[in-house]
Coordinates of C-alpha atoms and ligand atoms in Angstrom, one line a residue:
Chain R
M1 CA 86.7 -35.8 101.5
A2 CA 85.9 -37.0 98.0
V3 CA 87.8 -40.1 97.2
N4 CA 88.4 -41.5 93.7
P5 CA 88.8 -45.2 93.0
A6 CA 92.6 -45.1 92.8
G7 CA 92.9 -44.1 96.5
L8 CA 93.4 -40.5 95.5
L9 CA 91.5 -37.6 96.9
D10 CA 89.9 -34.9 94.7
L11 CA 92.8 -33.3 93.0
S12 CA 91.2 -30.3 91.4
L13 CA 91.5 -26.8 92.8
A14 CA 88.7 -24.3 92.2
D15 CA 90.2 -23.0 89.0
G16 CA 90.8 -26.5 87.5
V17 CA 94.5 -26.7 88.3
E18 CA 95.3 -30.1 89.7
L19 CA 97.3 -30.5 92.9
T20 CA 99.7 -32.8 91.2
Q21 CA 100.8 -30.0 88.9
L22 CA 102.1 -28.0 91.8
I23 CA 104.9 -30.2 93.0
D24 CA 107.4 -31.8 90.6
E25 CA 109.7 -33.6 92.9
P26 CA 111.9 -35.3 90.2
G27 CA 112.0 -32.1 88.2
A28 CA 112.8 -30.1 91.3
H29 CA 110.2 -27.4 90.6
I30 CA 107.6 -26.2 93.1
S31 CA 104.7 -24.0 92.2
R32 CA 104.4 -20.7 94.0
R33 CA 100.7 -21.3 94.2
I34 CA 101.1 -23.6 97.2
Y35 CA 102.0 -20.6 99.4
G36 CA 99.7 -18.1 101.0
N37 CA 96.6 -19.5 99.3
D38 CA 93.3 -19.9 101.2
E39 CA 92.1 -22.9 99.3
I40 CA 95.4 -24.7 99.8
F41 CA 95.3 -23.7 103.5
E42 CA 91.8 -25.3 103.9
L43 CA 92.9 -28.4 102.1
E44 CA 96.1 -28.6 104.3
Q45 CA 94.0 -28.4 107.4
D46 CA 91.7 -31.1 106.2
R47 CA 94.2 -33.5 104.6
I48 CA 97.4 -32.9 106.6
F49 CA 96.8 -31.4 110.0
R50 CA 93.5 -33.2 110.8
R51 CA 95.1 -36.5 109.8
A52 CA 98.8 -36.4 110.7
W53 CA 100.4 -36.8 114.1
N54 CA 100.9 -33.2 115.3
F55 CA 103.1 -32.0 118.1
L56 CA 101.2 -31.1 121.2
G57 CA 103.7 -30.5 124.0
H58 CA 106.3 -32.1 126.3
V59 CA 105.6 -34.2 129.3
S60 CA 107.7 -31.9 131.5
E61 CA 105.2 -29.2 131.0
L62 CA 102.7 -31.2 133.1
P63 CA 104.6 -32.6 136.1
N64 CA 101.7 -33.0 138.4
P65 CA 98.1 -34.4 138.4
G66 CA 95.8 -31.6 137.5
D67 CA 98.4 -29.6 135.5
Y68 CA 97.1 -28.5 132.2
V69 CA 98.4 -26.6 129.2
T70 CA 96.3 -25.3 126.3
R71 CA 97.4 -25.7 122.7
D72 CA 96.0 -25.9 119.2
L73 CA 95.6 -29.0 117.1
A74 CA 94.8 -28.4 113.5
G75 CA 93.6 -24.9 114.4
E76 CA 91.3 -26.0 117.2
P77 CA 91.9 -25.4 120.9
V78 CA 92.9 -28.5 122.9
V79 CA 93.8 -28.9 126.5
L80 CA 96.5 -31.4 127.7
I81 CA 95.9 -32.4 131.3
R82 CA 97.5 -34.9 133.6
G83 CA 95.0 -37.1 135.4
D84 CA 95.0 -38.5 138.9
D85 CA 96.3 -41.7 137.4
G86 CA 99.4 -39.9 136.0
E87 CA 98.2 -40.2 132.4
I88 CA 98.4 -37.2 130.1
R89 CA 95.2 -36.8 128.1
A90 CA 94.2 -34.3 125.5
F91 CA 90.7 -33.0 124.7
L92 CA 89.0 -30.5 122.4
N93 CA 88.9 -27.5 124.7
S94 CA 85.2 -27.0 124.3
C95 CA 82.3 -27.5 126.7
R96 CA 79.7 -30.0 125.6
H97 CA 77.0 -27.5 126.6
R98 CA 77.5 -24.4 124.4
G99 CA 81.0 -25.0 123.3
M100 CA 82.7 -22.5 125.6
R101 CA 86.5 -22.9 126.0
V102 CA 86.8 -24.8 129.3
C103 CA 90.4 -24.2 130.2
R104 CA 91.3 -20.6 129.5
A105 CA 94.8 -20.0 130.8
D106 CA 98.0 -21.0 129.0
R107 CA 98.7 -23.3 132.0
D108 CA 97.1 -24.0 135.4
N109 CA 96.5 -26.7 138.0
V110 CA 92.9 -27.6 138.5
S111 CA 90.9 -30.1 140.5
Y112 CA 88.1 -29.9 137.9
M113 CA 87.9 -28.3 134.5
R114 CA 84.9 -26.1 135.2
C115 CA 83.3 -24.2 132.4
V116 CA 82.8 -20.6 133.3
Y117 CA 79.6 -20.2 131.3
H118 CA 77.1 -22.4 133.1
G119 CA 79.3 -24.4 135.4
W120 CA 79.5 -27.8 133.8
S121 CA 82.5 -29.4 135.4
Y122 CA 84.8 -32.1 134.0
S123 CA 87.1 -34.3 135.9
R124 CA 90.9 -34.4 135.2
S125 CA 90.2 -37.3 132.9
G126 CA 87.6 -35.4 130.9
D127 CA 84.4 -36.9 132.3
L128 CA 81.4 -34.7 132.9
V129 CA 81.0 -34.8 136.7
T130 CA 78.4 -32.1 137.4
A131 CA 76.1 -29.9 135.3
F132 CA 74.2 -27.0 136.6
A133 CA 70.8 -27.7 138.3
E134 CA 70.7 -31.3 137.2
E135 CA 67.4 -31.8 139.0
L136 CA 65.8 -29.6 136.3
Y137 CA 66.4 -32.2 133.6
D138 CA 64.0 -35.0 132.8
P139 CA 65.3 -38.2 134.3
G140 CA 67.5 -39.8 131.7
R141 CA 67.8 -36.6 129.6
L142 CA 71.3 -35.5 130.8
R143 CA 73.4 -38.6 130.1
K144 CA 76.6 -37.3 131.7
E145 CA 78.5 -40.5 130.7
E146 CA 78.1 -39.4 127.1
L147 CA 79.0 -35.8 127.6
G148 CA 82.6 -35.9 128.6
L149 CA 85.1 -33.6 126.8
I150 CA 85.8 -34.8 123.3
P151 CA 89.1 -36.6 123.4
V152 CA 91.8 -36.0 120.8
T153 CA 91.4 -39.2 118.8
Q154 CA 94.8 -40.6 119.4
V155 CA 97.4 -39.2 121.8
A156 CA 100.9 -40.8 122.2
I157 CA 104.2 -39.9 123.7
Y158 CA 107.6 -40.4 122.1
R159 CA 110.6 -39.7 124.3
G160 CA 108.8 -37.2 126.3
V161 CA 107.2 -35.4 123.3
I162 CA 103.4 -35.5 123.2
F163 CA 101.7 -35.9 119.8
G164 CA 98.1 -36.1 118.9
T165 CA 96.0 -36.8 115.8
W166 CA 92.3 -36.3 115.0
D167 CA 92.4 -39.4 112.7
A168 CA 91.3 -42.7 114.1
E169 CA 93.0 -44.5 111.2
A170 CA 96.4 -42.9 111.6
P171 CA 98.9 -45.6 112.3
P172 CA 100.4 -45.7 115.8
L173 CA 102.9 -42.9 116.5
E174 CA 105.9 -45.1 116.5
E175 CA 105.0 -46.4 113.1
Y176 CA 104.3 -42.9 111.8
L177 CA 107.7 -41.7 113.0
G178 CA 109.2 -44.9 111.5
D179 CA 113.0 -44.9 111.3
M180 CA 113.1 -41.2 112.1
R181 CA 113.0 -42.5 115.7
F182 CA 116.6 -43.6 115.2
Y183 CA 117.6 -40.0 114.6
L184 CA 115.2 -38.4 117.2
D185 CA 116.9 -40.6 119.8
L186 CA 120.2 -38.9 119.2
F187 CA 118.6 -35.8 120.7
L188 CA 115.7 -37.0 122.8
G189 CA 116.8 -40.5 123.9
R190 CA 120.5 -40.2 124.6
T191 CA 120.5 -39.7 128.4
D192 CA 119.0 -41.7 131.3
G193 CA 116.5 -39.0 132.3
G194 CA 115.6 -37.7 128.9
T195 CA 115.0 -34.1 128.2
E196 CA 112.9 -31.4 129.8
V197 CA 111.5 -28.1 128.7
V198 CA 113.3 -25.0 130.1
G199 CA 110.7 -22.6 131.4
A200 CA 108.1 -22.3 128.7
P201 CA 108.1 -21.8 125.0
Q202 CA 108.7 -18.5 123.3
V203 CA 105.6 -17.9 121.2
W204 CA 105.3 -15.3 118.4
D205 CA 103.3 -14.6 115.3
V206 CA 104.9 -14.4 111.9
S207 CA 103.2 -13.4 108.7
T208 CA 104.4 -16.4 106.7
D209 CA 103.1 -19.6 105.2
W210 CA 104.1 -22.3 107.6
K211 CA 105.8 -24.2 104.8
F212 CA 108.6 -21.7 104.5
C213 CA 109.5 -22.4 108.2
A214 CA 109.4 -26.2 107.7
D215 CA 111.2 -25.9 104.4
N216 CA 114.0 -24.0 106.1
F217 CA 114.2 -26.5 108.9
T218 CA 114.3 -29.5 106.7
G219 CA 118.0 -28.8 106.7
D220 CA 118.6 -25.8 104.5
N221 CA 122.2 -25.4 105.4
F222 CA 123.2 -23.3 102.5
H223 CA 121.2 -20.3 103.5
L224 CA 123.6 -19.7 106.4
Y225 CA 126.2 -17.8 104.4
T226 CA 123.7 -15.3 102.9
A227 CA 120.7 -15.1 105.2
H228 CA 123.0 -15.2 108.3
G229 CA 125.9 -13.3 106.6
S230 CA 125.9 -10.8 109.5
V231 CA 127.0 -13.6 111.8
V232 CA 129.7 -14.6 109.4
D233 CA 130.9 -11.0 109.3
L234 CA 131.0 -11.1 113.1
G235 CA 133.4 -14.0 112.9
M236 CA 131.0 -16.4 114.6
L237 CA 130.9 -18.7 111.6
P238 CA 134.0 -19.8 109.7
P239 CA 134.7 -17.4 106.7
D240 CA 134.8 -20.1 104.0
P241 CA 131.2 -20.5 102.8
M242 CA 131.8 -24.1 102.0
S243 CA 133.1 -25.0 105.5
L244 CA 129.7 -26.2 106.6
S245 CA 128.9 -28.0 103.4
Y246 CA 130.0 -31.4 104.7
G247 CA 127.9 -34.1 106.3
Y248 CA 124.7 -35.6 105.0
L249 CA 121.1 -34.8 104.0
V250 CA 119.0 -37.6 105.4
R251 CA 115.5 -38.7 104.3
A252 CA 113.9 -41.1 106.8
Q253 CA 110.6 -42.9 106.2
G254 CA 107.5 -40.8 106.1
G255 CA 109.2 -37.7 104.6
H256 CA 110.8 -36.9 107.9
V257 CA 114.2 -35.3 107.2
L258 CA 117.3 -33.8 108.7
H259 CA 120.9 -32.8 108.1
L260 CA 123.9 -33.9 110.0
V261 CA 126.9 -31.6 109.7
P262 CA 130.4 -32.4 111.2
G263 CA 132.3 -29.7 113.1
P264 CA 135.9 -28.8 112.4
P265 CA 138.5 -31.4 113.4
D266 CA 138.6 -30.3 117.0
P267 CA 137.4 -32.6 119.9
S268 CA 135.3 -29.8 121.4
F269 CA 133.0 -30.2 118.4
E270 CA 132.5 -33.9 119.0
Y271 CA 129.1 -35.1 120.4
F272 CA 127.6 -31.9 119.2
G273 CA 129.6 -30.1 121.8
L274 CA 127.5 -31.7 124.6
P275 CA 129.0 -31.9 128.1
R276 CA 131.5 -34.7 128.3
D277 CA 130.1 -35.9 131.6
L278 CA 127.1 -37.2 129.6
V279 CA 129.1 -39.4 127.3
P280 CA 128.8 -42.5 129.5
Q281 CA 125.0 -42.0 129.3
F282 CA 125.2 -41.7 125.5
E283 CA 127.0 -45.0 125.5
R284 CA 124.3 -46.6 127.6
N285 CA 121.4 -45.3 125.7
L286 CA 122.4 -45.3 122.1
D287 CA 123.5 -48.1 119.8
S288 CA 126.9 -48.0 118.3
V289 CA 125.8 -46.5 115.0
Q290 CA 123.9 -43.7 116.8
L291 CA 126.8 -43.1 119.1
G292 CA 129.1 -42.8 116.1
L293 CA 126.8 -40.3 114.4
L294 CA 126.5 -38.3 117.6
K295 CA 130.3 -38.2 118.1
D296 CA 131.0 -37.2 114.5
H297 CA 128.6 -34.3 114.1
A298 CA 128.1 -30.9 115.6
W299 CA 125.0 -29.5 113.9
S300 CA 121.7 -31.1 113.0
V301 CA 118.4 -29.5 111.9
G302 CA 115.4 -31.5 110.8
T303 CA 111.7 -31.7 110.5
V304 CA 109.1 -34.4 111.5
F305 CA 106.4 -34.1 108.9
P306 CA 104.4 -31.9 108.9
N307 CA 105.5 -29.1 111.2
L308 CA 107.6 -30.2 114.1
S309 CA 111.2 -29.2 113.6
F310 CA 114.2 -29.6 115.8
M311 CA 117.8 -28.3 116.0
Q312 CA 120.8 -29.3 117.9
V313 CA 123.4 -26.7 117.0
M314 CA 126.6 -25.2 118.3
V315 CA 126.6 -21.4 118.3
Q316 CA 128.4 -18.4 119.8
G317 CA 125.9 -16.3 121.7
D318 CA 128.2 -13.2 121.7
I319 CA 131.5 -12.0 120.3
G320 CA 134.3 -13.8 122.1
G321 CA 131.9 -16.2 123.8
P322 CA 132.3 -19.9 123.7
N323 CA 130.6 -22.2 121.2
V324 CA 127.8 -23.8 123.0
T325 CA 125.2 -26.3 121.8
F326 CA 121.5 -26.1 122.4
L327 CA 118.5 -28.3 121.5
S328 CA 115.3 -26.6 120.4
L329 CA 112.0 -27.9 119.3
R330 CA 109.8 -25.9 116.9
A331 CA 106.2 -26.2 116.2
W332 CA 105.1 -24.1 113.2
M333 CA 101.3 -23.8 113.8
P334 CA 99.5 -22.4 110.7
T335 CA 96.9 -19.9 111.8
S336 CA 95.9 -18.8 108.2
A337 CA 97.3 -19.2 104.7
T338 CA 99.7 -16.3 105.5
T339 CA 100.2 -16.5 109.2
T340 CA 102.0 -18.9 111.5
R341 CA 102.3 -19.1 115.3
V342 CA 105.7 -20.2 116.2
F343 CA 106.3 -22.2 119.4
S344 CA 110.0 -22.5 120.2
Y345 CA 111.2 -24.6 123.1
L346 CA 114.6 -25.0 124.6
L347 CA 115.2 -28.6 125.8
L348 CA 117.9 -29.8 128.2
D349 CA 118.9 -33.2 129.2
R350 CA 117.7 -33.6 132.7
D351 CA 121.1 -34.8 133.7
A352 CA 123.0 -31.9 132.1
P353 CA 125.4 -30.1 134.5
E354 CA 124.4 -26.7 135.9
Q355 CA 127.0 -24.5 134.1
F356 CA 126.0 -26.1 130.8
R357 CA 122.4 -25.4 131.4
R358 CA 123.1 -21.7 131.8
D359 CA 125.4 -21.5 128.8
S360 CA 123.0 -23.4 126.6
Y361 CA 120.1 -21.2 127.6
E362 CA 122.0 -18.0 126.9
A363 CA 123.3 -19.3 123.5
Y364 CA 119.8 -20.3 122.5
V365 CA 118.1 -17.0 123.5
R366 CA 120.8 -14.9 121.9
T367 CA 120.8 -16.6 118.6
F368 CA 117.3 -18.0 118.0
G369 CA 113.8 -16.9 118.8
P370 CA 112.4 -13.6 117.7
S371 CA 115.3 -11.6 119.0
G372 CA 118.0 -14.1 118.0
I373 CA 120.9 -12.7 116.0
F374 CA 120.4 -15.6 113.5
E375 CA 116.6 -16.0 113.5
Q376 CA 115.5 -12.4 113.1
D377 CA 116.8 -12.6 109.6
D378 CA 114.9 -15.8 108.9
M379 CA 111.6 -14.2 109.4
E380 CA 112.6 -11.4 107.0
N381 CA 112.9 -14.0 104.3
W382 CA 109.8 -16.1 105.2
E383 CA 107.5 -13.1 105.3
D384 CA 108.6 -11.6 102.0
C385 CA 108.5 -15.0 100.3
T386 CA 105.0 -15.4 101.4
R387 CA 103.9 -11.9 100.2
V388 CA 105.6 -12.1 96.9
N389 CA 104.6 -15.6 95.9
K390 CA 101.0 -14.6 96.1
G391 CA 101.3 -12.6 92.9
K392 CA 99.6 -13.9 89.8
I393 CA 102.5 -13.0 87.6
A394 CA 104.9 -14.5 90.0
Q395 CA 102.8 -17.6 90.0
R396 CA 103.4 -18.1 86.3
H397 CA 106.9 -19.2 87.1
G398 CA 107.9 -22.1 89.4
L399 CA 110.5 -22.1 92.1
H400 CA 113.9 -23.8 91.6
H401 CA 114.8 -26.5 94.1
G402 CA 117.6 -28.3 92.2
M403 CA 120.7 -28.2 94.2
G404 CA 122.7 -31.4 94.6
L405 CA 120.2 -33.6 92.7
H406 CA 122.9 -35.3 90.7
L407 CA 124.2 -36.9 93.8
E408 CA 123.3 -40.5 94.6
P409 CA 122.6 -41.6 98.2
D410 CA 125.7 -42.8 99.9
P411 CA 125.4 -46.6 100.5
S412 CA 128.0 -46.6 103.2
F413 CA 126.1 -44.2 105.4
P414 CA 125.3 -46.3 108.5
G415 CA 121.9 -45.0 109.5
P416 CA 118.5 -45.8 108.2
G417 CA 116.8 -44.0 105.3
Q418 CA 118.6 -42.4 102.4
A419 CA 121.6 -40.1 103.0
W420 CA 123.0 -37.9 100.4
P421 CA 126.6 -36.7 100.8
G422 CA 127.1 -33.1 101.6
S423 CA 124.7 -30.9 103.6
Y424 CA 124.3 -28.2 101.0
G425 CA 121.5 -29.4 98.7
E426 CA 117.8 -29.5 98.3
R427 CA 117.0 -33.2 98.7
T428 CA 115.4 -32.7 102.1
Q429 CA 113.3 -29.8 100.9
L430 CA 112.1 -31.7 97.9
S431 CA 111.3 -34.7 100.2
F432 CA 109.2 -32.4 102.4
Y433 CA 107.2 -31.1 99.4
G434 CA 106.9 -34.6 97.9
E435 CA 105.4 -35.7 101.3
W436 CA 103.2 -32.7 101.3
L437 CA 101.8 -33.6 97.9
K438 CA 101.3 -37.2 99.0
W439 CA 99.2 -36.1 102.0
M440 CA 97.3 -33.6 99.9
T441 CA 96.4 -36.2 97.3
H442 CA 96.2 -39.6 98.9
E443 CA 93.5 -41.2 100.8
R444 CA 96.0 -43.2 102.9
P445 CA 99.2 -41.1 102.8
W446 CA 101.0 -43.2 105.5
A447 CA 100.5 -46.4 103.5
S448 CA 101.6 -45.3 100.1
Chain O
M1 CA 111.4 -0.9 143.1
S2 CA 109.3 -3.5 144.8
E3 CA 105.7 -3.8 145.7
T4 CA 106.5 -2.7 149.2
T5 CA 108.0 0.6 148.1
T6 CA 105.9 3.3 149.9
A7 CA 105.0 6.6 148.4
A8 CA 107.2 8.3 150.9
E9 CA 110.2 6.5 149.6
L10 CA 109.7 7.8 146.1
L11 CA 112.0 10.7 145.2
P12 CA 110.0 13.8 144.5
V13 CA 109.5 14.8 140.9
G14 CA 112.0 17.5 140.1
S15 CA 114.4 16.5 142.8
D16 CA 118.0 16.2 141.7
D17 CA 118.2 12.4 141.4
Y18 CA 114.7 12.1 140.0
S19 CA 115.6 14.5 137.2
R20 CA 118.9 12.8 136.5
A21 CA 117.1 9.4 136.2
A22 CA 114.3 10.8 134.0
L23 CA 116.9 12.6 131.8
F24 CA 118.8 9.3 131.5
L25 CA 115.7 7.6 130.2
Y26 CA 114.7 10.4 127.8
R27 CA 118.1 10.6 126.3
E28 CA 118.3 6.9 126.0
A29 CA 115.0 6.9 124.1
Q30 CA 116.4 9.5 121.7
L31 CA 119.7 7.6 121.2
L32 CA 117.7 4.5 120.3
D33 CA 115.3 6.2 118.0
D34 CA 118.1 8.0 116.3
A35 CA 120.0 4.7 115.9
R36 CA 123.0 6.1 117.8
F37 CA 123.8 2.7 119.1
E38 CA 127.5 3.3 119.8
D39 CA 126.5 6.2 122.0
W40 CA 123.9 4.0 123.7
L41 CA 126.5 1.3 124.5
E42 CA 128.4 4.1 126.4
T43 CA 125.5 4.3 128.8
L44 CA 125.6 0.6 129.7
H45 CA 127.4 -0.6 132.9
D46 CA 130.1 -3.3 132.5
E47 CA 128.1 -5.6 134.7
L48 CA 124.8 -5.0 133.0
V49 CA 122.1 -7.7 133.4
Y50 CA 119.3 -7.1 130.8
E51 CA 116.4 -9.5 130.6
M52 CA 113.0 -9.8 129.1
P53 CA 111.1 -12.8 130.5
V54 CA 108.6 -14.8 128.5
R55 CA 105.1 -14.4 129.8
Q56 CA 102.1 -16.6 129.9
S57 CA 98.4 -16.0 130.3
V58 CA 97.6 -17.3 133.8
M59 CA 94.9 -17.0 136.4
P60 CA 95.4 -14.2 139.0
K61 CA 96.3 -16.8 141.7
D62 CA 99.4 -17.7 139.7
G63 CA 100.6 -14.1 139.6
T64 CA 101.7 -12.1 136.5
G65 CA 102.7 -15.1 134.4
F66 CA 106.3 -14.2 133.9
V67 CA 108.1 -17.5 133.3
D68 CA 110.9 -18.5 135.5
G69 CA 113.9 -19.4 133.4
M70 CA 112.9 -18.4 129.9
T71 CA 113.3 -15.0 128.2
F72 CA 113.0 -13.2 124.9
L73 CA 116.3 -11.4 125.8
T74 CA 119.0 -12.4 128.2
E75 CA 121.7 -9.9 127.6
T76 CA 125.0 -8.6 129.0
R77 CA 126.9 -5.5 127.8
N78 CA 128.9 -7.8 125.6
S79 CA 125.9 -9.5 124.0
L80 CA 124.3 -6.1 123.3
L81 CA 127.6 -5.0 121.9
T82 CA 127.4 -8.0 119.6
R83 CA 124.0 -6.9 118.5
V84 CA 125.2 -3.5 117.7
R85 CA 128.2 -4.8 115.8
R86 CA 125.8 -7.1 113.9
L87 CA 123.8 -4.0 112.8
Q88 CA 127.0 -2.5 111.6
T89 CA 127.7 -5.3 109.2
E90 CA 126.2 -5.0 105.8
Q91 CA 124.2 -8.2 106.1
A92 CA 121.9 -7.6 109.1
W93 CA 118.8 -8.1 106.9
A94 CA 116.2 -7.7 109.6
E95 CA 117.3 -4.1 110.1
Q96 CA 118.4 -3.3 106.5
P97 CA 116.3 -1.4 105.6
G98 CA 115.9 -0.4 109.2
S99 CA 113.1 -0.1 111.6
R100 CA 111.8 3.3 112.6
T101 CA 111.1 3.3 116.3
R102 CA 109.7 5.7 118.8
H103 CA 110.5 5.0 122.4
L104 CA 107.9 6.6 124.6
V105 CA 108.7 6.5 128.3
A106 CA 106.3 7.5 131.0
N107 CA 105.3 7.0 134.6
V108 CA 108.9 7.4 135.8
L109 CA 109.2 6.5 139.5
V110 CA 112.6 6.7 141.3
E111 CA 113.8 5.5 144.6
R112 CA 117.2 5.0 146.2
G113 CA 118.8 1.7 145.3
A114 CA 120.4 -0.9 147.4
A115 CA 124.0 0.4 146.9
E116 CA 125.4 3.8 147.3
G117 CA 124.7 6.0 144.3
E118 CA 122.3 3.6 142.8
L119 CA 118.7 4.5 141.8
N120 CA 115.9 2.1 141.2
V121 CA 113.8 3.4 138.4
T122 CA 110.6 2.0 137.0
S123 CA 108.9 3.3 134.0
A124 CA 106.2 2.4 131.5
F125 CA 107.2 2.2 127.8
L126 CA 105.5 2.1 124.5
V127 CA 107.7 1.5 121.6
T128 CA 106.3 1.8 118.1
R129 CA 108.1 0.2 115.2
T130 CA 107.4 0.7 111.6
R131 CA 109.4 -0.6 108.8
A132 CA 109.2 -0.4 105.0
D133 CA 105.4 -0.3 104.2
L134 CA 104.5 -2.7 107.0
P135 CA 101.8 -1.9 109.6
Y136 CA 102.9 -0.6 113.0
D137 CA 104.2 -3.0 115.6
F138 CA 103.7 -2.0 119.3
F139 CA 105.8 -3.1 122.2
S140 CA 104.6 -2.1 125.6
G141 CA 105.5 -2.9 129.1
E142 CA 107.3 -1.9 132.2
R143 CA 111.0 -1.4 132.6
R144 CA 112.6 -2.0 136.0
D145 CA 116.0 -0.5 135.9
V146 CA 118.9 0.0 138.2
L147 CA 121.0 3.1 137.4
A148 CA 124.4 3.3 138.9
R149 CA 126.4 6.5 139.3
D150 CA 129.7 6.6 137.5
G151 CA 131.3 10.0 138.3
E152 CA 128.9 12.6 137.0
R153 CA 127.0 10.1 134.8
L154 CA 124.5 7.4 135.3
L155 CA 124.9 4.0 133.7
L156 CA 122.3 1.2 133.2
K157 CA 123.2 -1.6 135.5
R158 CA 120.1 -3.7 135.4
R159 CA 117.0 -3.8 133.2
Q160 CA 114.1 -6.1 133.5
I161 CA 111.6 -5.7 130.7
L162 CA 108.2 -6.8 131.8
F163 CA 106.5 -7.2 128.4
D164 CA 102.7 -6.9 128.1
Q165 CA 102.3 -9.6 125.5
T166 CA 102.3 -13.4 126.0
V167 CA 102.3 -14.1 122.3
M168 CA 104.7 -11.6 120.7
K169 CA 102.6 -10.0 117.9
S170 CA 105.7 -9.0 116.0
Y171 CA 107.6 -11.1 113.5
N172 CA 110.9 -10.3 115.2
L173 CA 112.5 -8.3 118.0
S174 CA 115.4 -6.7 116.0
I175 CA 115.2 -3.5 118.0
F176 CA 116.2 -2.5 121.5
L177 CA 113.6 -2.0 124.2
Ligands
FES1 S1 78.9 -23.6 127.8 FE1 79.8 -24.7 129.3 S2 78.4 -24.9 130.8 FE2 77.3 -23.8 129.3
FE2_2 FE1 118.2 -19.5 109.4

């Protein structure tokens, strides 16, 4: 990466436009050129995804030594494997001999990671144990101790969620998450046993720029009454379009954002509608400010920069059915400038009661994921936005992100970060794009 | 139908129950392709269990890769009714404009079910979907159905959709399989 003296990276795109012209956070204008553009995609891979802490998985996906799952990290295949020592490690999933993918299933349990091309075998901790016909090498030529699988540069776990980065200079994960940890704990750290993945993720491919997914999950609460108008018509959301406009838009450190939305004044909406049996655990695991926020809200959606989103929302899975909450994690993995592979997980508190597990699962599958009665309409928007914004005429005109910008952060909000009153607004989206620009232009984005 | 079903237990093609089951599937395909969803709902049993498990790419020793406990669809008659009612609103954007589907059903095998009057029916399906000017989407797999007799008609009481894809190569699943 070319670096200029001010700690800025090379700002010019091929046609001479500067990256800084694309995002005007104070003016609330975003250039359409950032979407669906191959040059931007390559720069994002270089400057964001190969440097940031990316979501890799959840510890419950690898319960036993030898368990592996295969994933992508910044567009390259990686394998997460639990070693005999219980540690979860992550490696570039590529043999040191000819580069073959070593672990080829989505998941497996193996004694060794054995390459199917010429048989080089790696231990569960990634060391090269045997090569083929070792006696045919000059003594000293095959230095096995130097030919282990290439480790993901840094791997760390926060509340059961596994992250990795290719950047040796990235700050520790806890620092990267900063005070977003306070909010993540409402969802991932509220019970004694933490959360676990239910089954496996739903995975599907969407023809969208990944940023539309992240943008939507920064806490776009005001798309509900149009994008999800069908669900309003079904009587599954209150008819008044302003009824979900309360709460806060929150910007934590590092451009991580979320919204917090209160339910109607009905005790069943307290604690996000989570099972009451768990409240004593919430009291044990959360501080009083966190506990208050958990009690007073029913819906939250947010995004850990760049592309890990989460949602804890109460929904009705079918007409006449109960309102049930679920917790989902989303990784929006860019596969090209115009395509994204979506990984959608359902998480449950390990200590959640049986009936709730069933209800939460049904509510999640029926409303979100590719078949969800909410989410099917989201993809409609993201795909069309991606296609249309590629137009050269369209690109002469910016996109408007100005809702709620006159509001000042509420100083009485008890949590960390900045919190703007009301959950309809574009502060969190602008924060996301501001952070995006910082990563696209700064040599040390986490420090500036 | 299970892996242990023998050829002798399969009802002959053209036998009465075989024909009824095949006719059920063909008519269902037509109802879905013609977007006659109200009529389709009439073919669903009140106790319908309708599931489409998520699948992973696994080594043969680990079986077919269908995931225990996670699905792309986990439906009842009421949740399918909800989906149909959704399509009848004027804001179901994923299907407005609508998908054009073609449900192709083949390899129909029928055996007697566990309960009186029930038939276990497996079939292969290929569903094509095209929408606006977008390229074709293909959904293929196996259906494992239980059809229950209700007077003169058959009703769909159980459907397991064994999908062929692990990563769904379609931006949504806004149609019925
Ligand atoms: S590529 Fe792996 S052993 Fe040759
Ligand atoms: Fe949405």
